[in-house]
Coordinates of C-alpha atoms in Angstrom, one line a residue:
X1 CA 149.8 78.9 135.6
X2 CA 148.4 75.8 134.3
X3 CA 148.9 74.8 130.8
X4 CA 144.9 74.1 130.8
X5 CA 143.5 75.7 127.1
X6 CA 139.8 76.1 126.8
X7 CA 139.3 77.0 123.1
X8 CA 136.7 79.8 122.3
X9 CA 134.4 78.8 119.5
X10 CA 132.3 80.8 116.6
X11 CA 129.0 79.1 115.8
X12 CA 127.4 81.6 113.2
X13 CA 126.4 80.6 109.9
X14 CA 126.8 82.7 106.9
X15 CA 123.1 81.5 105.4
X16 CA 121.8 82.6 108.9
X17 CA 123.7 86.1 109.4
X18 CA 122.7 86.9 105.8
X19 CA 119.1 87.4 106.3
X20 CA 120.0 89.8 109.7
X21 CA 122.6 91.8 107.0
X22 CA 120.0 92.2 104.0
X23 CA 117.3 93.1 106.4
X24 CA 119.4 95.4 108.1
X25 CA 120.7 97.1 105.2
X26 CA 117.3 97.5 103.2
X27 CA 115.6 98.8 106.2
X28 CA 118.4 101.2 107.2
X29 CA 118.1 102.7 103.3
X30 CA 114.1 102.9 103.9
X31 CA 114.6 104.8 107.1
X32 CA 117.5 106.8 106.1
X33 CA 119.6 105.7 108.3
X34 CA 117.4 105.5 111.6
X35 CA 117.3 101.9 111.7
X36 CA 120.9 101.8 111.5
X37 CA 120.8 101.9 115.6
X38 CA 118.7 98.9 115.5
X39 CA 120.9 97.1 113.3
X40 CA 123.8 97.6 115.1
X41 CA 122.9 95.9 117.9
X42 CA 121.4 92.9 116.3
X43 CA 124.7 92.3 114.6
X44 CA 126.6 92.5 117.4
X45 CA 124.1 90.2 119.5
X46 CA 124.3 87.7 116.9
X47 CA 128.4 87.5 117.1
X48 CA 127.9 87.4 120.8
X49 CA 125.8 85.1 121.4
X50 CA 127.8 82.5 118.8
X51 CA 131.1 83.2 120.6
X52 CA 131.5 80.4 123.0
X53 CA 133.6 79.9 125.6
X54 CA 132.9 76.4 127.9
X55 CA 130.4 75.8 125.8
X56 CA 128.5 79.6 126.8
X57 CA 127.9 82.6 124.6
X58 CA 128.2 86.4 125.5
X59 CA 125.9 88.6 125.1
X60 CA 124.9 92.2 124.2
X61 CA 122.6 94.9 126.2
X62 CA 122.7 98.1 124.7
X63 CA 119.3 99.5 124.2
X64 CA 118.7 100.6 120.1
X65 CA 117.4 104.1 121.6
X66 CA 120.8 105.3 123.2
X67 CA 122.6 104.4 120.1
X68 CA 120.7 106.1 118.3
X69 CA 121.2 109.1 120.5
X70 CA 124.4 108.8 120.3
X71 CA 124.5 109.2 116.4
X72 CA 122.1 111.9 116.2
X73 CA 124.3 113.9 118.0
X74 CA 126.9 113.1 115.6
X75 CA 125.0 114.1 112.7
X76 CA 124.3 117.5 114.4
X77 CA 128.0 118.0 114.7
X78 CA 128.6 116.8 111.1
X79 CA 126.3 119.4 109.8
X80 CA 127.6 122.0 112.1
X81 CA 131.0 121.8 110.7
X82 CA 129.7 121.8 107.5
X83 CA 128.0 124.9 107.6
X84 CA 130.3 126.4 109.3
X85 CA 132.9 125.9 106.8
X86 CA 130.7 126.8 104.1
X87 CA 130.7 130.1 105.6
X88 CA 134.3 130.6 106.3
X89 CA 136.8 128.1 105.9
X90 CA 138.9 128.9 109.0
X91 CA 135.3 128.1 111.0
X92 CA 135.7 124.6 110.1
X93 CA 139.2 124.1 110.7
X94 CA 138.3 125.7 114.3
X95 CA 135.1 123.2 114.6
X96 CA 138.1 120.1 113.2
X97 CA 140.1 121.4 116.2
X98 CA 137.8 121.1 118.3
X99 CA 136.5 117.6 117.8
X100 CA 140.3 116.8 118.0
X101 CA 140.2 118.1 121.4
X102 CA 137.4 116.3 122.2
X103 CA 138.7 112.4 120.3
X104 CA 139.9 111.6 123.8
X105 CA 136.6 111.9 125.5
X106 CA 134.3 110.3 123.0
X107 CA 136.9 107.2 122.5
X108 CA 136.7 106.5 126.4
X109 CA 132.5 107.2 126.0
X110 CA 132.6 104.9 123.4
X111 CA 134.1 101.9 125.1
X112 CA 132.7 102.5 128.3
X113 CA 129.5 102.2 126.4
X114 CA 130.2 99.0 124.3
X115 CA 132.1 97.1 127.7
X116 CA 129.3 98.2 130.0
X117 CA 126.5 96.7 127.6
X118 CA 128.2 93.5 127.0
X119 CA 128.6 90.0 129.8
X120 CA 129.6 86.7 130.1
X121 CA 127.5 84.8 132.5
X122 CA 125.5 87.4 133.2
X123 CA 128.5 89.3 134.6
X124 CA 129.0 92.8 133.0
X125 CA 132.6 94.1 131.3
X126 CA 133.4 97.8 132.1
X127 CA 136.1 100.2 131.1
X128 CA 137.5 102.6 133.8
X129 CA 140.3 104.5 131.8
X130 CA 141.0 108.0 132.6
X131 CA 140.8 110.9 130.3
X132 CA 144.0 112.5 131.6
X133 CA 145.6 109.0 130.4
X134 CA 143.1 109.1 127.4
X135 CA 144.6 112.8 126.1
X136 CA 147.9 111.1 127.0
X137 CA 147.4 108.7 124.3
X138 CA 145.4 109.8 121.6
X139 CA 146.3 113.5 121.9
X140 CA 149.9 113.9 123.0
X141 CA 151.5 110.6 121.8
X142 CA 150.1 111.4 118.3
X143 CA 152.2 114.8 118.2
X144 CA 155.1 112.8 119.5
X145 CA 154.6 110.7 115.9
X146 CA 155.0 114.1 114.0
X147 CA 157.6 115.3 116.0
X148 CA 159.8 111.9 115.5
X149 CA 158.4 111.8 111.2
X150 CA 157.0 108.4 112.7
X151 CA 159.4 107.0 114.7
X152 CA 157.6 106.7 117.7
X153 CA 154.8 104.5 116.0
X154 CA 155.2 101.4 118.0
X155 CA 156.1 103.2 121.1
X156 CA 152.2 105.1 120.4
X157 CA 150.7 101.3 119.1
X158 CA 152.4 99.8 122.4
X159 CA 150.9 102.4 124.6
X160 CA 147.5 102.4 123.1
X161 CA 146.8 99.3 123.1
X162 CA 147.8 99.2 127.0
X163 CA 145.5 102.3 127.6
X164 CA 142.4 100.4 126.1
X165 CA 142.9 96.7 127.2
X166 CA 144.3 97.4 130.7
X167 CA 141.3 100.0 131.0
X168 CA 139.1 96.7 131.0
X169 CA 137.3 94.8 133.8
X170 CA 135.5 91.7 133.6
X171 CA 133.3 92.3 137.4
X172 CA 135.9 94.2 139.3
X173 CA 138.9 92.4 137.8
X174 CA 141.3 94.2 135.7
X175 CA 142.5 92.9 132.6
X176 CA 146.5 93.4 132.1
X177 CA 148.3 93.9 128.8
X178 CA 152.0 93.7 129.3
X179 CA 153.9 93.1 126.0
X180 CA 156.9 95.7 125.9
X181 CA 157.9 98.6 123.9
X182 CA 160.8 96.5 122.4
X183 CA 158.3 93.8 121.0
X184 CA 156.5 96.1 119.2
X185 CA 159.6 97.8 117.6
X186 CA 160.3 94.0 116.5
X187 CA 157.1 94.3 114.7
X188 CA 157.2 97.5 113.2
X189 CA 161.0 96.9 112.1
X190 CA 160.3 95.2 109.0
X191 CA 156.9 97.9 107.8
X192 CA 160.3 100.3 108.4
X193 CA 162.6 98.4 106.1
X194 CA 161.0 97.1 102.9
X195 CA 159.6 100.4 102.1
X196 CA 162.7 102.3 103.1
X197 CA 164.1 99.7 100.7
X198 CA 161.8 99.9 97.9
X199 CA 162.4 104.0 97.9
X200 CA 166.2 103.2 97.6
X201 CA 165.6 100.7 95.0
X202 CA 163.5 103.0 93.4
X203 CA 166.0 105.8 93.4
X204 CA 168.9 103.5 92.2
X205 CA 167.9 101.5 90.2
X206 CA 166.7 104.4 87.5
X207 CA 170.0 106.2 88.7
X208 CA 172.3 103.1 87.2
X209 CA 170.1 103.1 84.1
X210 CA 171.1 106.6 83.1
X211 CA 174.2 105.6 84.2
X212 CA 174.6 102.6 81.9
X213 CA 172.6 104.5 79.2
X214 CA 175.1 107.6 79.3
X215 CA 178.7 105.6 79.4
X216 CA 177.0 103.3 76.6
X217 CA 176.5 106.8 74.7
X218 CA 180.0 107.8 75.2
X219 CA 181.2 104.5 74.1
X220 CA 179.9 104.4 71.5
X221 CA 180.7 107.9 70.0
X222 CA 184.3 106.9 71.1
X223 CA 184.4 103.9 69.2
X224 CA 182.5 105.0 66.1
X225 CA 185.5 108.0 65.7
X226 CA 188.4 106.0 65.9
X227 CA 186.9 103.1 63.6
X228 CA 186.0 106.0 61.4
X229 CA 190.2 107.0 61.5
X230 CA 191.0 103.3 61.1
X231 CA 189.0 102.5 57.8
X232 CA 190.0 105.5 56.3
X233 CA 193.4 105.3 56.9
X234 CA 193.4 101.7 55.2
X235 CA 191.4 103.2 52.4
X236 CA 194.2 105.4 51.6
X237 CA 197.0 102.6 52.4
X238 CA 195.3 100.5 49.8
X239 CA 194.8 103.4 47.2
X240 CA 198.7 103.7 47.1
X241 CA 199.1 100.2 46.0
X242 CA 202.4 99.6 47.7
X243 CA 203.2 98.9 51.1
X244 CA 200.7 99.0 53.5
X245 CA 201.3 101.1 56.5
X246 CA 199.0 100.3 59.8
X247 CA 198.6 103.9 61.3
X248 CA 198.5 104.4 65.1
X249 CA 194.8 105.1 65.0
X250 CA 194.8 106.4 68.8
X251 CA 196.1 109.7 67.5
X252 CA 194.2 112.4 65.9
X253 CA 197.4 113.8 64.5
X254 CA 197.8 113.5 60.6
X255 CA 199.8 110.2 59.1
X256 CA 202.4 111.5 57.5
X257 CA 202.6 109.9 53.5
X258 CA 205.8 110.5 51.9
X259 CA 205.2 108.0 49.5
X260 CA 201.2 107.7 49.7
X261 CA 198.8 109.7 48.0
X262 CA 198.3 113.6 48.1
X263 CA 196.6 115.0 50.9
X264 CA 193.7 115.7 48.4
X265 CA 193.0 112.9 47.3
X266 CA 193.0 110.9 50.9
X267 CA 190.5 113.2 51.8
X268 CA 188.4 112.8 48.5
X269 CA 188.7 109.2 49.0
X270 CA 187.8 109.5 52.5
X271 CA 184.2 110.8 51.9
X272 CA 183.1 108.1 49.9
X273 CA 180.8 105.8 52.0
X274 CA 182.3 102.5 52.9
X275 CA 179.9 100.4 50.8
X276 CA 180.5 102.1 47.5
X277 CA 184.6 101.7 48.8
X278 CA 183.8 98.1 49.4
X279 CA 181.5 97.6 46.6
X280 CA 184.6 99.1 44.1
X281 CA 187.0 96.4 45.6
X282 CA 188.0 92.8 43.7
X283 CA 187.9 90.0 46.2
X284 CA 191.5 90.2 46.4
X285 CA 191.6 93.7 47.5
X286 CA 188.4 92.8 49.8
X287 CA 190.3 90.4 51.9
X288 CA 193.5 92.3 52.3
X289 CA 191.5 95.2 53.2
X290 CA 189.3 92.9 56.2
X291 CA 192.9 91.6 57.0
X292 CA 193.9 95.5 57.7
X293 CA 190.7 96.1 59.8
X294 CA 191.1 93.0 61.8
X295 CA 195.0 94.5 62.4
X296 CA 193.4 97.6 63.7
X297 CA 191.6 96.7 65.9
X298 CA 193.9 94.1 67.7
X299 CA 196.0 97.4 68.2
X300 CA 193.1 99.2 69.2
X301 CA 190.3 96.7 70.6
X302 CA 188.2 100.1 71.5
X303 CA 187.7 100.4 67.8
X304 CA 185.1 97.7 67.8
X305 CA 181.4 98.6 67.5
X306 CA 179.0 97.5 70.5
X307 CA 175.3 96.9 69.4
X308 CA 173.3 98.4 72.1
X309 CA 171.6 95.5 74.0
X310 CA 167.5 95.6 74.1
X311 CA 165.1 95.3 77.2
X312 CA 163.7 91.5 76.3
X313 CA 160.6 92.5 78.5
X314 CA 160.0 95.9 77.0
X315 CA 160.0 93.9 73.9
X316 CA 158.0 91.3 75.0
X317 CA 155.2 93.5 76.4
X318 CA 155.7 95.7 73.0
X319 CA 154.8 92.9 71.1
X320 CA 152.0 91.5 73.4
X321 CA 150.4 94.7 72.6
X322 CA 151.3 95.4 69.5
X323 CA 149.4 92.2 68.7
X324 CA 146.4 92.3 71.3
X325 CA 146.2 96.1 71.6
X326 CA 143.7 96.9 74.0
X327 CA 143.2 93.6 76.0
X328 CA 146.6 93.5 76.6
X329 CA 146.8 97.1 77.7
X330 CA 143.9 96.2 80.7
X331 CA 145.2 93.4 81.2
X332 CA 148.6 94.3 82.2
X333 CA 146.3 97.2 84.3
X334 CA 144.5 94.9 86.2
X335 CA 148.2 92.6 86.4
X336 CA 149.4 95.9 88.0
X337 CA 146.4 96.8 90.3
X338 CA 146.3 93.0 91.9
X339 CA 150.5 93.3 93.0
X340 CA 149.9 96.7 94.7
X341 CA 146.7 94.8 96.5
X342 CA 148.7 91.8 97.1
X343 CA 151.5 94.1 98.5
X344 CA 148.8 95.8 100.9
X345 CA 147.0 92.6 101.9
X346 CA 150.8 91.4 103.0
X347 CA 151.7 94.4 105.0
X348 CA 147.5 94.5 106.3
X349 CA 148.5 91.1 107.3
X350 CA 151.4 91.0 108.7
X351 CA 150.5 93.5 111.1
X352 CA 147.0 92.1 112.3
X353 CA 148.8 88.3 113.3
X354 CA 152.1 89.6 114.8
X355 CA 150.2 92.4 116.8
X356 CA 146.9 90.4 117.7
X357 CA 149.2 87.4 119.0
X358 CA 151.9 89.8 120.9
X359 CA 148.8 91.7 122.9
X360 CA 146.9 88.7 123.8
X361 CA 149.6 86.2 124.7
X362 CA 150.9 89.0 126.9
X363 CA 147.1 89.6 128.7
X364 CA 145.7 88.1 131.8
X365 CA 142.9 88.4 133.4
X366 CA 143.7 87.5 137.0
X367 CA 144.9 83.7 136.8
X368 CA 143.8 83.7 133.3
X369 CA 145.7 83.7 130.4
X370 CA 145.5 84.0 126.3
X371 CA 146.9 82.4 123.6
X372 CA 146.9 83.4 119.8
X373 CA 148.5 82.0 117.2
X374 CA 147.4 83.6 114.0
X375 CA 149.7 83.6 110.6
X376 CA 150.0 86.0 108.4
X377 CA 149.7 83.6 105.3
X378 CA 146.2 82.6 106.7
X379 CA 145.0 86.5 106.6
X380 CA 146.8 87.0 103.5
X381 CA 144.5 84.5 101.9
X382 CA 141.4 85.2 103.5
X383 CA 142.3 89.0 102.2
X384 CA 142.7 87.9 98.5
X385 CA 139.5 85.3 98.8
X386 CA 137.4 87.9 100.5
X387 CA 138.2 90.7 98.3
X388 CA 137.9 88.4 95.1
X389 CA 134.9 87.2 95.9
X390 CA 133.1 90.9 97.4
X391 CA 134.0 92.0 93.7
X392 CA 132.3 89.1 91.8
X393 CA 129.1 89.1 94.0
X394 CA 129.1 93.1 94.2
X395 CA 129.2 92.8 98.0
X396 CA 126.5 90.7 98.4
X397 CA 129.2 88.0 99.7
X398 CA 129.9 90.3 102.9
X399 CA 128.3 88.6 105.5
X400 CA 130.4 85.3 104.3
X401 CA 133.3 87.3 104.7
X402 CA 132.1 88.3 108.4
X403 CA 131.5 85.2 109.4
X404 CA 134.8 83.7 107.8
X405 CA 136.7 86.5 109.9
X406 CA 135.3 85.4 112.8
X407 CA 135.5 81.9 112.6
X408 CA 139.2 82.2 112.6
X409 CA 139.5 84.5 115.2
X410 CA 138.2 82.2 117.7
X411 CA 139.7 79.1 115.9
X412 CA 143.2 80.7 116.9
X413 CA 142.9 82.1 120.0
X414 CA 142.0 80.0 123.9
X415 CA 142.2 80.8 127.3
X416 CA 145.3 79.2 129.3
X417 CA 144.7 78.4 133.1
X418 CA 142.0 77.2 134.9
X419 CA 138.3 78.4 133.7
X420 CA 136.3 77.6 136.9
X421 CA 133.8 80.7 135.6
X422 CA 131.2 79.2 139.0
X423 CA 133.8 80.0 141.7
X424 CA 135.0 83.4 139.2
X425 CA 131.8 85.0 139.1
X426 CA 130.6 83.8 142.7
X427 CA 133.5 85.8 144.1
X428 CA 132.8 88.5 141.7
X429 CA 128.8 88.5 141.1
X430 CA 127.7 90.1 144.4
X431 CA 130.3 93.0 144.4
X432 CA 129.8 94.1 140.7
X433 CA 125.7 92.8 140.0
X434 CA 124.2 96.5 141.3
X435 CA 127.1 98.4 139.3
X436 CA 126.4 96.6 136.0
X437 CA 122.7 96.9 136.1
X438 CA 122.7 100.4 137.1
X439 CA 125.6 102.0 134.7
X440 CA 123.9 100.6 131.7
X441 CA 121.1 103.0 132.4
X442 CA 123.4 105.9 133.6
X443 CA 125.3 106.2 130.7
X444 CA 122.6 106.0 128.0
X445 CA 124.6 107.8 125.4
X446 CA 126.9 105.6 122.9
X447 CA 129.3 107.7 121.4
X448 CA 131.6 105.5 119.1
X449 CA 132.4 104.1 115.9
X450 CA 131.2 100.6 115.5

C-alpha cells in the first residue's frame, strides 16, 4: 500500500453554522418540535458538505418528511409506554422489554437510513448488516457484560464496532475493520486499573487512619499510667528526705518503703496535682526532682508523653474558613466539582483517541487505508475549553464547540494509498447508481438517534 496521505479537511465556520443552530433551535421551540426534522438535516448537510476530501465535499439526501416519520412514531411509542405504566407498572416494564427486543432492528434501520442518504461524488454509502448479527451484538453480547460484572467490555466494544463499520459500503465495496480483541483489552486495561485502585485506596487509606488513630490511643493511655507511677513514686522518694530510691516503674506491684513514709501518707501525697507538688518545691528540690524524672524515663523511655500530631491541611482549610466562611465553603465546592470533571474529561478522553485511532488505522476500504492520530491531551483540553466556555455563554457557544470538534477530527485523520476517486467510482458508478437512487425512496422511514 502506498504511503500516499490525502488529508480530509473541515471548512465550516462557527459565525456561519451559528445562524443554521439559532434558527434551528427557535423554530423547533415554535413548532414544538416538528421542525426538528428539518433541522436535522440541514445540520448534517452543512458538516457534509464542508468535509473535504481531494478538495470535494459529501453530501446529505435524506428528505425532512421521512425523518420526521420516523420520530413520530417514536413519540407514539413514548406515550404508549407511558400510559401504560401509568396504569400498571409491570405494563411498562413489558412495553421497556419490548423496545429491548426490538434495539437491534431500529439500530440497523437507523444506519441503513443515515449511510443510504449520504455520497461522495455522487456515489451512495449503504449498510448491509444483518439482524441475526445485529441481536448478536446489541442483545446477546450485552448479557455476556452482566454475566462477566463487565469483563467482557472490550470483547462487546471490539465486536460492535466491527458489526457497524464492516456493515458499510461505499458503492458495492465493503469497508473492513480489523483491529483485534487483544487491542482493545490494551485500551480498556488502564479504565480497569485506576478505578480498581482508587477503591483500594479508598478502602485503605481510612483503614490505616483508624489504625494509627487507635495504636496512638493506646499509646498514649500506656504512657500516661506509667508516668503517672513514675512521678508519684519520686514524690514520695523526695517526701522521705533521705536516699532516693528509683522504683522499677514497669511494675504495678507496690514499692516496698521500710524506711520511707507510711502507706497513708504516699497516697495522700499522691493525690495532690503535680503543679501544687511542683509549685511547693524550692529550686533545689525542683531540680533534684527533674533529675529523678529524667532517671525514669531513661529506664523506661515508654514513659514519655507523645503530643498527638495535627492534619496541617485540616488546619489549613479550618482556618481558611473560619476566616472567609462562606466563600471559602463554595469555593472549595466548586475546587471539588472541577477535579471530578477533570477526572471524567480524562477517562472521556482517553477512550475517544485510543479507540478512534485503533478502529480507523485498522479500516480499509479496498486499497484504501486510514490514519488517525488523535491525543488524549488535545481532547482533554478541548473538554475543559468547551465546557468552560458552554457555562459562561449559557450554551450559546455550542455551535463553536461543534465546529471546534470537527475541525480536529478531520485535522487528525487522512486516507493512506492511492485516491484515484475517477477510476474508483467509474468501476463502481454503473453497478451501484440504480440501487442508491432507488433505496433512498424504499426505505423512507429513519428510525435513529441523531
Amino acid at each position: 500500500m502506498s504511503e500516499n496521505q490525502t488529508p480530509v479537511i473541515f471548512t465550516g465556520k462557527a459565525g456561519e453554522y451559528f445562524g443554521i443552530w439559532i434558527v434551528n433551535l427557535l423554530l423547533s421551540i415554535v413548532t414544538l418540535g416538528i421542525y426538528s426534522a428539518w433541522a436535522k438535516v440541514r445540520r448534517k448537510k452543512y458538516f457534509y458538505n464542508n468535509t473535504l476530501l481531494d478538495g470535494v465535499g459529501f453530501d446529505y439526501h435524506a428528505n425532512p418528511i421521512n425523518i420526521l416519520k420516523g420520530r413520530i412514531i417514536a413519540f407514539v411509542l413514548f406515550v404508549i409506554y407511558s400510559a401504560l405504566s401509568g396504569i400498571n407498572p409491570a405494563f411498562g416494564l413489558l412495553m421497556a422489554f419490548i423496545l429491548f427486543l426490538a434495539l437491534p432492528w431500529i439500530i440497523v434501520r437507523g444506519m441503513m437510513f443515515n449511510a443510504r442518504n449520504s455520497s461522495y461524488r455522487g456515489l451512495r454509502f449503504d449498510f448491509n448488516g444483518k439482524y441475526g448479527e445485529a441481536i448478536k451484538v446489541f442483545i446477546g453480547y450485552t448479557l455476556l457484560i452482566i454475566v462477566t460484572l463487565g469483563l467482557a467490555i472490550p470483547f462487546v466494544a471490539q465486536r460492535t464496532q466491527k458489526f457497524v463499520i464492516s456493515g458499510h459500503k461505499f458503492g458495492v465495496s465493503n469497508f473492513k475493520m480489523e483491529a483485534l480483541v487483544k487491542d482493545f483489552y490494551k485500551i480498556y486495561l488502564v479504565i480497569f486499573i485506576i478505578p480498581l485502585l482508587g477503591i483500594v485506596a479508598a478502602i485503605a487509606i481510612p483503614a490505616y487512619q483508624h489504625y494509627k488513630v487507635k495504636a496512638a490511643s493506646h499509646v498514649s493511655s500506656y504512657q500516661t499510667q506509667h508516668f503517672s507511677q513514675a512521678s508519684t513514686s519520686v514524690k514520695a522518694d523526695m517526701d522521705t528526705g533521705g536516699f532516693i530510691k528509683v522504683a522499677d516503674v514497669t511494675t504495678t506491684e507496690p514499692v516496698t518503703t521500710e524506711n520511707y513514709a507510711t502507706e497513708e501518707a504516699a497516697t495522700a501525697d499522691a493525690n495532690i496535682s503535680e503543679a501544687e507538688y511542683l509549685k511547693n518545691l524550692t529550686p533545689e528540690e525542683l531540680a533534684e526532682y527533674n533529675k529523678l524524672i529524667k532517671a525514669a524515663e531513661t529506664n523506661n523511655p515508654d514513659a514519655g508523653i507523645t503530643t498527638p500530631k495535627k492534619d496541617p491541611l485540616a488546619g489549613a482549610f479550618a482556618g481558611l474558613i473560619g476566616k472567609w466562611g462562606v466563600a471559602a465553603a463554595i469555593l472549595a465546592g466548586l475546587i471539588g466539582i472541577l477535579l471530578y470533571l477533570a477526572v471524567i474529561f480524562s477517562f472521556a478522553a482517553y477512550m475517544k483517541s485510543r479507540i478512534h485511532n485503533l478502529v480507523f488505522n485498522n479500516t480499509t476500504l479496498e486499497h484504501i487505508g486510514f490514519f488517525s492520530n488523535q491525543r488524549m491531551r488535545d481532547l482533554l483540553l478541548l473538554y475543559i475549553t468547551n465546557t468552560i466556555v458552554l457555562i459562561c455563554t449559557l450554551g450559546l457557544a455550542t455551535p463553536w464547540v461543534h465546529i471546534r470538534m470537527a475541525k480536529y477530527t478531520a485535522n487528525h485523520l487522512a486516507l493512506t494509498g492511492e485516491t484515484d476517486w475517477d477510476k474508483f467510482v467509474g468501476e463502481k458508478k454503473d453497478a451501484s447508481r440504480a440501487l442508491g437512487e432507488e433505496i433512498a425512496d424504499m426505505f423512507d422511514v429513519d428510525i435513529s438517534f441523531g
